Amino acid sequence: MRPEVNAARRRPLGLIALLAVLLALLTVPAGPLTGAHAAACGTTNAAQGRTATASSTENGSFAAANAVDGNTGTRWSSAFSDPQWIQVDLGGSQTVCEVVLGWEAAYAKAYQIQLSANGTDWTTVASTTTGTGGTETRAVSGTGRYLRVYGTSRATAYGYSLWELAVHTTDGGTGPVIPGGGDLGPNVLVFDPSTPGIQARLDQVFQQQESAQFGTGRYALLFKPGTYNNINANIGFYTSIAGLGLSPDDTTFNGDVTVDAGWFNGNATQNFWRSAENLALNPVNGTDRWAVAQAAPFRRMHVKGGLNLAPNGYGWASGGYIADSKIDGTVGPYSQQQWYTRDSSVGGWTNGVWNMVFSGVQGAPAQSFPNPPYTTLDTTPVSREKPFLYLDGNDYKVFVPAKRTNARGTSWGNGAPQGSSIPLSQFYVVKPGATAATINAALAQGLNLLFTPGVYHVDQTIDVNRANTVVLGLGLATIIPDNGVTAMKVADVDGVKLAGFLIDAGAVNSQVLLQVGPQGAAADHAANPTTVQDVFIRIGGAGPGRATTSMEVNSDDTVIDHTWIWRADHGAGVGWDTNPADYGLRVNGDDVLATGLFVEHFKKYDVQWSGERGRTIFFQNEIAYDAPNQAAIQNGATKGWAAYKVDDSVNSHEAWGLGSYCNFTTDPTIRMDHGFEVPVKSGIKMHDVLVVSLGGMGQYDHVINGTGSATSGTSTTPSTVVSFP
């Protein structure tokens, strides 16, 4: 406390003085501003009412918030030492053009005005060593979410003291600041161990979603850390279940997370669009059942028992994907046609049908393709686990795992996972009804995006232009582009993370639905690649949809980690000319890696790879069922468009564990020259490749180029090539 002799200094200013200070803070005075600067700079105080913090306070009466409360009779005052600072969160990225400081008698002789995007790394945009006190107006030029006044030398023996801090921005304060954080919306259900009626609520959601393959319901079921007894969480369409701990073992079910196929007479081949993440399970009978098909990731799970990937009765199944998980017991795929497991640990693996691929999996079976059909890589070259929501005390944050190279095993089994946390306050929490304009305004402010479960129509492209932006969806949040726009574009910047959402093509043709990097992108992102994880694309099925190219990757070093890109073969709005789409995935960037690539039913190339040094670990494909005749898929002199095409100009490409299936239901006489087409060069290497005719509905003449035996008859027996060339 200052000496009592100075009590007169602490009395409130007289009315005339207060009005003078207030007028100075709310107007743009002459002085250091140029005419152009003054014209561009607004007068609204962007700091007023915002969250303020400080290095210290003189006592509880002089909090940092007093300097941004709009009241010139209250103030912030620091401890009596150097240096000291006061910081304000502007709520989103702002272009700051002017700062007005209303000093009390204890002012700064030397100080800096600094801006930061994250509250940690600061850039100085103005400084002085000859501060005068009173009302000081500083012209600045810079962009940031956080502004700090950093005092290095006091003019008096007391601390630093501000009646008010005003920040003016180039939009004049007329545009609304999009707030970060907030609640998670109506379709996120959060439970703790004491929540009553958990099982009844889970059953209610499942009853609604069990067979709603093309419905509009979207749900995220989130469980706070703790132990839950007697739980059987059946997971239906567009439902995600996840723990809210930093480790899967923080949230334990003495029970099961179950996917079965009773709704479809025991056939699991259409158990799409659902997920399980970040939980530990003690299955009731010792084995959990996860009978899924495409777009149903099982991530960051600890099963303290076995895992059965087939439906009850062992009917057909067509999955699937596991990553960053530990299965203490044996995994039994049984009827699963194909499966990819990455960076995990398993107690054993019982069988395989056509194509079982492992990379970085402790306990994986040895390489033995085609009999048994195991493709096993000791490590995964590059991986970074999917970002996820968790609770830090009572605060929601998003954990962003670190990049791993040559990974093997889980990212969480040896202590705290490596990575960084982002508070929810740095996310625009997107809720049903949000517009593309608001979403883009939030991105422009420097916010990340957290899409809550829902269906979002966008009439303009969502532009992700800032490095390290996280776009995370909950509950298979679905984005539908209207009027033929591209749903989302990512700039050629480092470290963008796209995860956990579905893009559904609109009724008007989009040239591209998701574009990662502009055409001609050339920046090196090897140290911090963009990742695309559990991002699914659909053309038709829920209604008519049209797109020329579904996903286009132009940025170098991008990692595509689990996607299902699907031109619908069933549902509404389905037909050769009803839901047209030429290409599934087109890769133009160099050094792109795909781990877990599912692409099906496109009219031309399902995958076309033009970039150098591309790699794919696991590929599953079905050629378009609905081709009306041979002529409809003729590619020049070639019969059919290959499922996976590496352009003739490419000199280096490598892929492991690839399968393509044909099932020409309209004209079973159609033949494909091959499923895979690549240039014959020393740098092109293809491992463990197969083609299958499903019941003789069409045939392949070769596997790759002119290599590999033709399929024949109705036996559904694969034709395989172990190594090419």
XYZ file of C-alpha atoms in Angstrom:
725
model
C 0.000 0.000 0.000
C 1.280 3.461 -0.781
C 2.115 5.720 2.212
C -0.860 7.598 3.684
C 0.902 10.861 2.926
C -0.003 10.210 -0.692
C -3.703 9.693 0.004
C -4.626 12.796 -1.970
C -3.253 11.170 -5.121
C -5.708 8.292 -4.771
C -8.847 10.399 -4.507
C -11.116 10.191 -7.585
C -10.597 12.876 -10.184
C -12.943 15.831 -10.240
C -15.839 15.782 -12.694
C -14.143 18.033 -15.247
C -10.984 15.927 -15.189
C -12.979 12.695 -15.530
C -14.844 14.045 -18.549
C -11.583 15.115 -20.130
C -10.041 11.677 -19.745
C -13.180 9.950 -21.044
C -13.342 12.246 -24.067
C -9.695 11.574 -24.844
C -10.211 7.809 -24.668
C -13.305 7.702 -26.868
C -12.143 9.973 -29.680
C -9.255 9.930 -32.122
C -7.084 12.907 -31.208
C -4.635 14.694 -33.424
C -0.973 14.160 -32.786
C 0.989 11.250 -34.155
C -1.717 10.060 -36.563
C -1.391 10.772 -40.240
C -4.479 11.703 -42.212
C -4.660 8.291 -43.920
C -4.174 6.461 -40.659
C -6.829 8.525 -38.920
C -9.334 7.840 -41.695
C -8.809 4.093 -41.490
C -8.816 3.808 -37.708
C -12.099 3.427 -35.851
C -13.121 5.003 -32.586
C -14.836 2.122 -30.771
C -12.777 0.701 -27.910
C -12.179 -2.956 -28.871
C -10.695 -3.654 -25.411
C -13.694 -2.538 -23.378
C -15.256 -5.364 -21.421
C -12.656 -7.874 -22.582
C -10.656 -10.215 -20.341
C -7.606 -8.445 -18.889
C -4.736 -9.854 -16.853
C -1.635 -8.290 -15.359
C 1.764 -9.195 -13.998
C 0.677 -7.912 -10.562
C -1.764 -5.661 -8.742
C -1.145 -3.207 -5.937
C -4.018 -4.874 -4.062
C -7.444 -6.327 -4.722
C -8.988 -2.910 -5.391
C -6.849 -2.266 -8.442
C -7.499 -5.303 -10.705
C -6.525 -5.409 -14.358
C -10.206 -5.507 -15.357
C -10.591 -1.935 -14.041
C -8.551 -0.648 -16.975
C -10.990 -2.014 -19.586
C -14.339 -1.482 -17.834
C -15.184 1.846 -19.503
C -15.149 3.595 -16.123
C -12.462 6.259 -15.761
C -13.004 6.319 -12.005
C -11.518 2.830 -11.592
C -7.993 1.790 -12.391
C -5.391 -0.939 -12.525
C -2.291 -0.408 -10.426
C 0.760 -2.690 -10.294
C 3.342 -3.601 -7.694
C 6.116 -1.043 -7.145
C 8.788 -2.667 -9.320
C 9.975 -3.064 -12.929
C 9.028 -4.580 -15.304
C 5.220 -4.894 -15.134
C 2.539 -5.493 -17.756
C -1.175 -5.470 -18.430
C -2.667 -7.666 -21.171
C -6.103 -7.768 -22.824
C -7.678 -10.553 -24.887
C -9.506 -8.880 -27.793
C -11.598 -12.017 -28.349
C -10.142 -12.765 -31.765
C -7.474 -11.555 -34.150
C -7.748 -7.791 -34.731
C -5.811 -5.331 -36.872
C -4.859 -2.666 -34.343
C -4.145 0.861 -35.520
C -4.158 2.893 -32.314
C -3.790 2.532 -28.547
C -4.852 5.215 -26.058
C -3.457 5.096 -22.506
C -5.159 7.060 -19.740
C -2.477 7.130 -17.058
C -3.028 7.932 -13.395
C -0.269 9.975 -11.743
C 1.863 6.818 -11.482
C 2.741 6.345 -15.121
C 5.352 4.672 -17.321
C 8.401 6.556 -18.513
C 9.436 3.631 -20.763
C 7.092 0.996 -22.151
C 6.304 -1.142 -25.173
C 2.987 -1.977 -26.834
C 2.989 -5.581 -28.036
C 0.683 -7.905 -29.997
C 0.405 -11.696 -29.974
C -1.669 -14.344 -31.722
C -1.460 -16.787 -28.800
C -0.662 -14.793 -25.666
C 2.843 -16.258 -25.552
C 4.877 -14.972 -28.505
C 4.923 -11.166 -28.627
C 5.742 -8.601 -31.318
C 6.481 -5.006 -30.317
C 4.506 -2.521 -32.436
C 5.304 0.689 -30.525
C 7.742 1.755 -27.810
C 8.972 4.862 -26.011
C 11.487 5.828 -23.349
C 10.045 9.333 -22.918
C 6.501 8.712 -21.749
C 4.696 11.831 -20.545
C 1.805 10.387 -18.560
C -1.682 11.794 -18.803
C -3.451 10.650 -21.970
C -1.033 9.192 -24.503
C -2.136 8.146 -27.982
C 0.086 5.745 -29.919
C -0.350 4.945 -33.613
C 0.476 1.278 -34.182
C 0.186 -1.207 -37.008
C -0.161 -4.904 -36.359
C -2.500 -7.843 -35.987
C -3.103 -10.050 -32.989
C -5.653 -11.394 -30.559
C -3.779 -10.248 -27.457
C -2.427 -6.752 -26.731
C 0.031 -6.037 -23.938
C 1.410 -2.808 -22.461
C 4.828 -3.784 -21.098
C 6.344 -1.215 -18.740
C 10.117 -1.230 -18.210
C 10.737 2.030 -16.310
C 8.390 3.852 -13.875
C 8.204 7.617 -13.707
C 7.506 7.550 -9.951
C 8.374 5.428 -6.949
C 4.978 3.751 -7.210
C 3.767 1.210 -9.722
C 2.144 1.567 -13.130
C -1.447 2.761 -13.007
C -4.001 3.070 -15.825
C -7.454 4.533 -15.541
C -8.340 3.089 -18.908
C -6.755 1.297 -21.882
C -8.455 1.827 -25.262
C -7.661 -0.160 -28.421
C -8.858 0.988 -31.839
C -8.950 -1.266 -34.912
C -9.074 -0.749 -38.661
C -12.674 -1.926 -39.007
C -13.667 0.910 -36.706
C -15.126 -1.588 -34.315
C -18.188 -1.861 -36.532
C -17.744 -5.566 -37.273
C -18.789 -7.848 -34.424
C -16.051 -9.750 -32.648
C -16.852 -13.462 -32.744
C -16.510 -14.821 -29.213
C -14.517 -17.962 -28.553
C -15.598 -20.751 -26.239
C -19.052 -21.224 -24.788
C -21.282 -24.267 -24.441
C -21.113 -27.259 -26.768
C -24.609 -27.013 -28.176
C -27.736 -29.154 -27.920
C -26.392 -32.372 -29.456
C -23.412 -32.933 -27.171
C -24.385 -35.049 -24.155
C -21.869 -34.894 -21.294
C -21.950 -37.505 -18.535
C -20.113 -38.046 -15.267
C -20.229 -41.157 -13.077
C -22.977 -39.634 -10.913
C -25.277 -38.726 -13.815
C -28.606 -40.523 -13.335
C -30.087 -42.645 -16.115
C -26.984 -42.894 -18.308
C -27.949 -46.220 -19.873
C -31.496 -45.056 -20.629
C -30.183 -41.938 -22.370
C -27.686 -43.958 -24.416
C -30.440 -46.351 -25.431
C -32.654 -43.448 -26.457
C -30.004 -42.016 -28.778
C -29.275 -45.447 -30.241
C -32.933 -46.145 -30.897
C -33.100 -42.920 -32.896
C -29.822 -43.461 -34.768
C -29.608 -47.232 -35.212
C -30.971 -47.324 -38.772
C -30.899 -43.590 -39.632
C -28.299 -44.084 -42.354
C -29.178 -40.864 -44.169
C -30.896 -38.997 -41.351
C -30.049 -35.564 -39.988
C -29.496 -36.488 -36.325
C -25.951 -35.945 -35.045
C -24.707 -36.749 -31.530
C -21.534 -36.706 -29.454
C -21.597 -38.710 -26.212
C -18.832 -37.410 -23.931
C -17.813 -38.974 -20.631
C -15.884 -37.131 -17.950
C -12.966 -38.979 -16.342
C -14.025 -41.645 -13.883
C -15.377 -45.184 -13.757
C -18.762 -46.148 -15.194
C -20.339 -49.469 -14.275
C -22.794 -51.643 -16.192
C -22.625 -49.619 -19.412
C -23.434 -50.982 -22.865
C -23.203 -48.072 -25.293
C -24.638 -49.180 -28.641
C -23.380 -46.767 -31.285
C -25.577 -45.930 -34.268
C -25.186 -43.668 -37.285
C -23.642 -40.207 -36.828
C -22.840 -40.913 -33.190
C -19.434 -40.445 -31.588
C -18.542 -41.635 -28.118
C -15.421 -40.376 -26.348
C -13.781 -39.961 -22.976
C -12.782 -36.514 -21.778
C -9.511 -37.482 -20.144
C -6.031 -36.839 -21.438
C -5.454 -40.609 -21.489
C -7.899 -43.385 -22.434
C -7.379 -44.920 -19.001
C -8.780 -41.772 -17.357
C -12.303 -42.842 -18.391
C -13.139 -46.505 -17.796
C -16.270 -48.446 -18.697
C -16.945 -51.661 -16.875
C -18.972 -52.559 -19.911
C -18.965 -52.263 -23.683
C -19.059 -49.886 -26.622
C -20.929 -51.926 -29.202
C -21.648 -51.867 -32.916
C -23.703 -54.753 -34.287
C -25.887 -55.201 -37.357
C -29.305 -56.237 -36.107
C -30.889 -53.346 -37.988
C -29.627 -54.827 -41.301
C -30.278 -58.522 -40.694
C -26.768 -59.232 -39.477
C -25.009 -57.550 -42.412
C -22.449 -54.993 -41.199
C -21.350 -53.720 -44.634
C -23.358 -50.496 -44.171
C -22.352 -49.661 -40.595
C -20.812 -46.319 -41.601
C -20.281 -42.880 -39.960
C -19.680 -43.423 -36.244
C -16.660 -43.420 -33.948
C -15.215 -44.398 -30.565
C -12.307 -42.574 -28.957
C -10.310 -42.154 -25.769
C -11.948 -44.771 -23.535
C -10.834 -47.839 -21.576
C -13.191 -50.831 -21.681
C -13.542 -53.872 -19.450
C -15.921 -55.859 -21.689
C -18.614 -57.767 -19.821
C -17.919 -61.101 -21.517
C -14.233 -60.375 -22.133
C -14.605 -59.282 -25.765
C -15.995 -56.035 -27.166
C -17.868 -56.035 -30.518
C -17.101 -53.341 -33.121
C -18.690 -54.612 -36.355
C -18.312 -51.691 -38.734
C -17.652 -50.778 -42.332
C -16.083 -47.592 -43.693
C -15.885 -44.236 -41.890
C -16.054 -45.757 -38.394
C -12.725 -45.035 -36.674
C -11.691 -46.716 -33.427
C -9.038 -44.358 -32.048
C -7.128 -44.033 -28.827
C -8.998 -46.907 -27.185
C -7.815 -49.350 -24.523
C -9.717 -52.637 -24.615
C -8.832 -54.714 -21.559
C -9.875 -57.875 -23.327
C -10.508 -58.939 -26.909
C -12.096 -57.129 -29.863
C -14.517 -58.784 -32.306
C -14.861 -56.919 -35.608
C -17.694 -59.046 -37.025
C -21.445 -58.893 -36.404
C -23.287 -61.380 -34.270
C -23.639 -64.484 -36.447
C -20.505 -63.516 -38.433
C -22.387 -61.978 -41.377
C -20.680 -59.827 -43.954
C -18.500 -56.897 -42.854
C -16.449 -54.353 -44.775
C -14.278 -52.151 -42.530
C -12.294 -50.619 -41.032
C -9.683 -48.621 -39.097
C -7.928 -48.702 -35.712
C -5.279 -46.209 -34.594
C -3.398 -45.342 -31.399
C -5.168 -48.128 -29.501
C -4.208 -50.947 -27.174
C -6.112 -54.229 -27.364
C -4.880 -56.441 -24.524
C -6.507 -59.555 -25.963
C -6.945 -60.886 -29.473
C -8.528 -59.008 -32.369
C -10.869 -61.212 -34.390
C -11.816 -59.704 -37.776
C -13.575 -62.927 -38.895
C -15.752 -61.842 -41.876
C -14.088 -58.461 -42.347
C -12.921 -58.145 -45.956
C -10.177 -55.642 -45.149
C -8.782 -53.708 -42.208
C -6.033 -51.201 -41.444
C -4.427 -50.838 -38.004
C -1.849 -48.112 -37.277
C 0.468 -47.267 -34.368
C -1.213 -49.593 -31.886
C -0.677 -52.680 -29.738
C -2.618 -55.940 -30.039
C -2.472 -59.169 -28.047
C -3.023 -61.207 -31.201
C -4.822 -61.310 -34.552
C -6.868 -64.325 -35.574
C -7.485 -64.279 -39.332
C -7.902 -62.259 -42.500
C -10.078 -62.376 -45.593
C -8.517 -60.315 -48.405
C -6.417 -57.416 -47.139
C -5.223 -56.866 -43.565
C -2.619 -54.086 -43.233
C -0.568 -53.068 -40.196
C 1.943 -50.273 -39.700
C 3.656 -49.531 -36.392
C 1.607 -52.186 -34.567
C 3.130 -54.079 -31.656
C 1.940 -57.693 -31.746
C 0.927 -57.555 -35.418
C 1.188 -60.770 -37.421
C 4.256 -61.187 -39.611
C 4.304 -60.154 -43.250
C 2.738 -63.001 -45.265
C 0.599 -61.607 -48.112
C -1.276 -63.168 -49.832
C -1.661 -66.210 -47.579
C -2.590 -65.147 -44.948
C -3.293 -61.695 -46.472
C -1.153 -59.726 -43.996
C 0.863 -56.673 -45.033
C 2.992 -55.585 -42.083
C 5.246 -52.528 -41.818
C 7.307 -52.264 -38.659
C 6.692 -48.508 -38.297
C 4.580 -45.726 -39.782
C 6.792 -43.190 -41.597
C 4.929 -40.059 -40.459
C 1.914 -39.788 -38.183
C 0.228 -37.299 -35.910
C -2.773 -38.417 -33.936
C -6.125 -36.706 -34.318
C -6.817 -33.682 -32.070
C -9.376 -34.368 -29.348
C -11.473 -32.531 -26.786
C -10.684 -33.110 -23.099
C -11.251 -31.603 -19.678
C -8.452 -29.914 -17.745
C -10.157 -29.562 -14.374
C -13.405 -27.857 -15.330
C -12.050 -26.289 -18.516
C -12.492 -27.763 -21.984
C -9.366 -27.839 -24.115
C -8.335 -29.460 -27.373
C -5.182 -31.544 -27.249
C -3.115 -31.511 -30.448
C -0.705 -34.475 -30.475
C 2.819 -33.988 -31.753
C 4.085 -35.336 -35.056
C 5.814 -38.707 -34.860
C 8.261 -40.243 -37.299
C 8.767 -43.989 -37.672
C 6.185 -44.504 -34.939
C 5.386 -47.835 -33.343
C 2.810 -48.400 -30.625
C 0.463 -45.893 -29.019
C 1.251 -42.246 -28.357
C -0.087 -42.443 -24.780
C 1.256 -45.661 -23.254
C 4.448 -44.207 -21.784
C 3.340 -41.275 -19.667
C 1.825 -37.986 -20.774
C 1.322 -37.738 -24.535
C 3.500 -35.312 -26.460
C 1.732 -32.304 -27.929
C 0.056 -29.046 -26.975
C -3.280 -27.910 -25.575
C -5.514 -25.160 -26.907
C -8.192 -23.706 -24.601
C -11.753 -23.724 -25.868
C -11.711 -19.917 -25.699
C -9.518 -20.030 -28.819
C -12.207 -21.912 -30.779
C -15.336 -20.635 -32.420
C -17.833 -23.237 -31.238
C -19.936 -23.694 -34.374
C -23.564 -24.574 -33.661
C -26.508 -25.391 -35.937
C -27.633 -22.270 -37.775
C -24.146 -20.766 -38.096
C -23.439 -19.177 -41.467
C -20.341 -19.447 -43.632
C -19.828 -15.691 -43.238
C -19.667 -16.016 -39.457
C -17.404 -19.062 -39.669
C -15.008 -17.169 -41.943
C -15.114 -14.104 -39.703
C -14.109 -16.302 -36.777
C -11.226 -17.770 -38.770
C -10.119 -14.266 -39.797
C -9.999 -13.299 -36.119
C -7.549 -16.129 -35.483
C -9.999 -18.570 -33.914
C -9.963 -22.301 -34.543
C -13.225 -24.118 -35.342
C -15.071 -26.714 -33.267
C -18.124 -27.927 -35.191
C -20.724 -29.286 -32.794
C -22.962 -32.102 -34.085
C -25.292 -30.827 -36.779
C -25.783 -30.247 -40.507
C -24.359 -26.988 -41.874
C -25.223 -25.477 -45.244
C -22.567 -23.046 -46.488
C -23.114 -20.593 -49.329
C -19.465 -19.599 -49.499
C -16.195 -21.480 -49.120
C -14.820 -21.922 -45.617
C -11.311 -20.466 -45.994
C -8.666 -21.799 -43.619
C -5.752 -19.429 -44.183
C -3.799 -19.418 -40.920
C -1.018 -21.863 -40.104
C -1.772 -24.382 -37.326
C -5.531 -23.815 -37.441
C -7.539 -26.704 -35.992
C -10.901 -27.569 -37.578
C -12.441 -30.299 -35.425
C -15.876 -31.837 -35.775
C -17.912 -33.644 -33.124
C -20.592 -36.223 -33.871
C -19.877 -36.383 -37.622
C -20.783 -32.716 -38.103
C -21.761 -32.373 -41.761
C -20.978 -29.507 -44.153
C -23.076 -29.134 -47.338
C -21.932 -26.601 -49.958
C -24.742 -24.728 -51.695
C -24.742 -23.233 -55.182
C -21.704 -25.198 -56.338
C -19.110 -23.628 -54.013
C -16.105 -25.516 -52.657
C -16.965 -26.506 -49.088
C -13.499 -25.824 -47.658
C -10.122 -24.580 -48.857
C -6.852 -24.644 -46.939
C -4.057 -22.209 -47.776
C -0.496 -23.393 -48.436
C 0.516 -22.981 -44.794
C 2.017 -25.175 -42.080
C 0.257 -27.460 -39.698
C -3.473 -27.159 -40.373
C -5.434 -29.995 -38.712
C -8.745 -31.063 -40.258
C -10.520 -33.811 -38.343
C -13.817 -35.480 -37.613
C -16.369 -34.141 -40.087
C -18.327 -35.124 -43.191
C -18.652 -33.093 -46.396
C -21.862 -33.893 -48.268
C -22.030 -32.691 -51.896
C -24.830 -30.286 -52.734
C -27.350 -30.514 -55.572
C -25.376 -28.032 -57.717
C -22.043 -29.358 -58.989
C -18.942 -28.292 -57.059
C -15.677 -28.457 -58.982
C -13.921 -29.475 -55.752
C -15.409 -30.245 -52.338
C -12.216 -30.064 -50.230
C -9.032 -28.405 -51.483
C -5.848 -28.645 -49.409
C -3.531 -25.972 -50.762
C -4.160 -23.920 -53.905
C -3.121 -25.217 -57.288
C 0.607 -24.650 -57.730
C 1.322 -24.823 -53.996
C 5.039 -25.358 -53.430
C 5.947 -24.543 -49.798
C 7.853 -27.142 -47.761
C 5.779 -28.416 -44.819
C 7.881 -31.450 -43.876
C 8.484 -30.216 -40.318
C 4.817 -29.391 -39.718
C 2.475 -31.013 -42.256
C -1.228 -30.445 -42.692
C -3.236 -33.482 -41.566
C -6.641 -34.656 -42.805
C -8.081 -37.221 -40.356
C -11.500 -38.870 -40.253
C -12.690 -36.391 -42.872
C -15.285 -38.139 -45.015
C -16.806 -37.049 -48.312
C -20.100 -38.221 -49.769
C -21.762 -37.590 -53.130
C -25.417 -38.656 -53.086
C -27.130 -41.058 -50.711
C -28.737 -38.430 -48.508
C -30.099 -36.785 -51.672
C -28.791 -35.680 -55.073
C -25.176 -34.541 -54.934
C -22.705 -33.545 -57.624
C -18.965 -32.866 -57.685
C -16.207 -33.105 -60.265
C -13.422 -33.822 -57.748
C -14.067 -34.732 -54.137
C -10.696 -34.005 -52.512
C -7.734 -32.243 -54.113
C -4.408 -32.131 -52.272
C -1.929 -29.592 -53.607
C 0.156 -28.845 -50.510
C 3.392 -30.785 -50.141
C 3.872 -33.161 -47.183
C 0.148 -33.475 -46.380
C -0.829 -36.536 -44.325
C -4.226 -38.065 -45.132
C -4.963 -40.318 -42.173
C -8.198 -42.234 -42.687
C -10.758 -40.985 -45.152
C -13.719 -42.525 -46.919
C -14.534 -40.723 -50.147
C -17.762 -42.206 -51.478
C -19.920 -41.692 -54.517
C -23.072 -43.305 -53.166
C -24.251 -46.605 -54.635
C -27.447 -46.669 -52.539
C -29.784 -44.264 -50.790
C -31.585 -41.263 -52.293
C -30.338 -39.361 -55.326
C -28.327 -42.248 -56.744
C -27.738 -43.039 -60.426
C -25.104 -42.807 -63.131
C -26.326 -39.339 -64.121
C -28.021 -38.426 -60.827
C -24.974 -38.189 -58.547
C -22.118 -37.775 -61.033
C -18.575 -37.405 -59.723
C -15.466 -38.023 -61.818
C -12.644 -38.203 -59.276
C -12.374 -39.211 -55.632
C -8.886 -38.037 -54.597
C -6.412 -36.132 -56.767
C -2.941 -35.564 -55.314
C -0.726 -32.919 -56.920
C 1.505 -32.136 -53.945
C 4.847 -33.822 -53.391
C 5.693 -36.077 -50.427
C 2.051 -36.717 -49.553
C 1.340 -39.747 -47.340
C -2.011 -41.554 -47.116
C -2.600 -43.975 -44.245
C -5.985 -45.641 -44.460
C -7.442 -44.631 -47.825
C -10.972 -45.740 -48.745
C -12.289 -44.373 -52.081
C -15.217 -45.848 -53.997
C -17.492 -45.712 -57.059
C -16.208 -42.734 -59.059
C -16.853 -42.446 -62.786
C -13.188 -41.947 -63.700
C -10.101 -42.389 -61.480
C -10.948 -43.031 -57.848
C -7.416 -41.924 -56.986
C -5.119 -40.015 -59.345
C -1.621 -39.267 -58.063
C 0.492 -36.632 -59.841
C 2.869 -35.553 -57.057
C 6.328 -36.979 -56.517
C 7.348 -39.312 -53.689
C 3.795 -40.121 -52.695
C 3.116 -43.054 -50.358
C -0.031 -44.993 -49.506
C -0.377 -47.541 -46.722
C -3.683 -49.395 -47.235
C -6.168 -48.670 -50.004
C -9.688 -50.075 -50.372
C -11.802 -49.484 -53.448
C -14.922 -50.548 -55.266
C -15.334 -49.546 -58.905
C -18.641 -47.782 -59.711
C -21.382 -50.400 -59.604
C -23.779 -48.519 -61.832
C -21.815 -48.146 -65.081
C -24.502 -48.780 -67.721
C -22.227 -50.546 -70.222
C -18.632 -51.031 -71.366
C -18.638 -47.878 -73.459
C -19.541 -45.721 -70.469
C -16.216 -46.462 -68.760
C -13.959 -46.638 -71.786
C -10.778 -44.637 -71.162
C -9.377 -44.128 -74.659
C -7.947 -47.478 -75.700
C -8.125 -48.760 -72.111
C -11.086 -50.697 -70.783
C -12.098 -48.927 -67.609
C -10.543 -46.194 -65.502
C -8.070 -47.600 -62.985
C -9.023 -47.412 -59.324
C -5.555 -46.065 -58.508
C -3.612 -44.182 -61.181
C -0.075 -42.859 -60.823
C 0.609 -40.403 -63.629
C 3.210 -41.256 -66.257
C 5.258 -38.168 -65.308
C 5.833 -39.410 -61.738
C 9.268 -40.895 -61.000
C 8.885 -41.974 -57.383
C 5.881 -43.559 -55.647
C 5.383 -46.416 -53.202
C 2.284 -48.154 -51.848
C 1.459 -51.152 -49.646
C -1.697 -53.213 -49.223
C -4.109 -52.129 -51.959
C -7.354 -53.735 -53.094
C -9.910 -52.961 -55.796
C -13.234 -54.798 -56.261
C -15.713 -54.725 -59.140
C -19.436 -55.380 -58.925
C -21.073 -54.164 -62.127
C -24.688 -54.671 -61.162
C -26.157 -53.000 -64.269
C -24.012 -54.837 -66.841
C -22.058 -57.842 -65.450
C -20.269 -58.291 -68.809
C -18.097 -55.196 -68.267
C -14.357 -55.863 -68.070
C -11.528 -53.767 -66.671
C -8.055 -53.917 -68.188
C -6.615 -53.543 -64.670
C -7.359 -52.142 -61.231
C -4.050 -50.249 -60.932
C -2.086 -48.241 -63.484
C 1.434 -46.944 -62.797
C 4.515 -45.998 -64.834
C 7.188 -48.677 -65.063
C 10.178 -46.962 -63.439
C 12.703 -47.943 -60.791
C 11.235 -45.437 -58.334
C 7.714 -46.873 -58.573
C 7.145 -49.703 -56.090
C 3.814 -51.391 -55.372
C 3.502 -54.067 -52.676
C 0.718 -56.557 -51.935
C -1.963 -55.618 -54.439
C -5.193 -57.457 -55.271
C -8.307 -57.249 -57.430
C -11.569 -59.125 -56.794
C -14.706 -59.694 -58.842
C -17.634 -59.819 -56.424
C -19.629 -62.857 -57.494
C -18.582 -62.548 -61.114
C -20.309 -59.189 -61.650
C -17.685 -57.953 -64.111
C -14.035 -58.959 -64.327
C -10.476 -57.612 -64.292
C -8.055 -58.763 -66.981
C -4.989 -57.866 -64.873
C -4.031 -56.448 -61.475
C -1.457 -53.733 -62.348
C -0.937 -52.626 -65.950
C -0.571 -55.932 -67.811
C 0.646 -57.859 -64.758
C -1.389 -60.280 -62.669
C -3.872 -62.972 -63.570
C -7.408 -62.175 -64.633
C -10.277 -62.726 -62.279
C -12.851 -65.229 -63.515
C -16.052 -66.997 -62.629
C -18.180 -66.290 -59.579
C -15.838 -67.552 -56.856
C -14.866 -64.090 -55.544
C -11.233 -65.204 -55.412
C -8.642 -62.400 -55.446
C -5.964 -62.100 -58.082
C -2.813 -60.843 -56.392
C 0.556 -59.268 -57.136
C 3.069 -59.322 -54.284
C 5.534 -56.864 -55.797
C 5.581 -54.584 -58.838
C 7.592 -54.130 -60.911
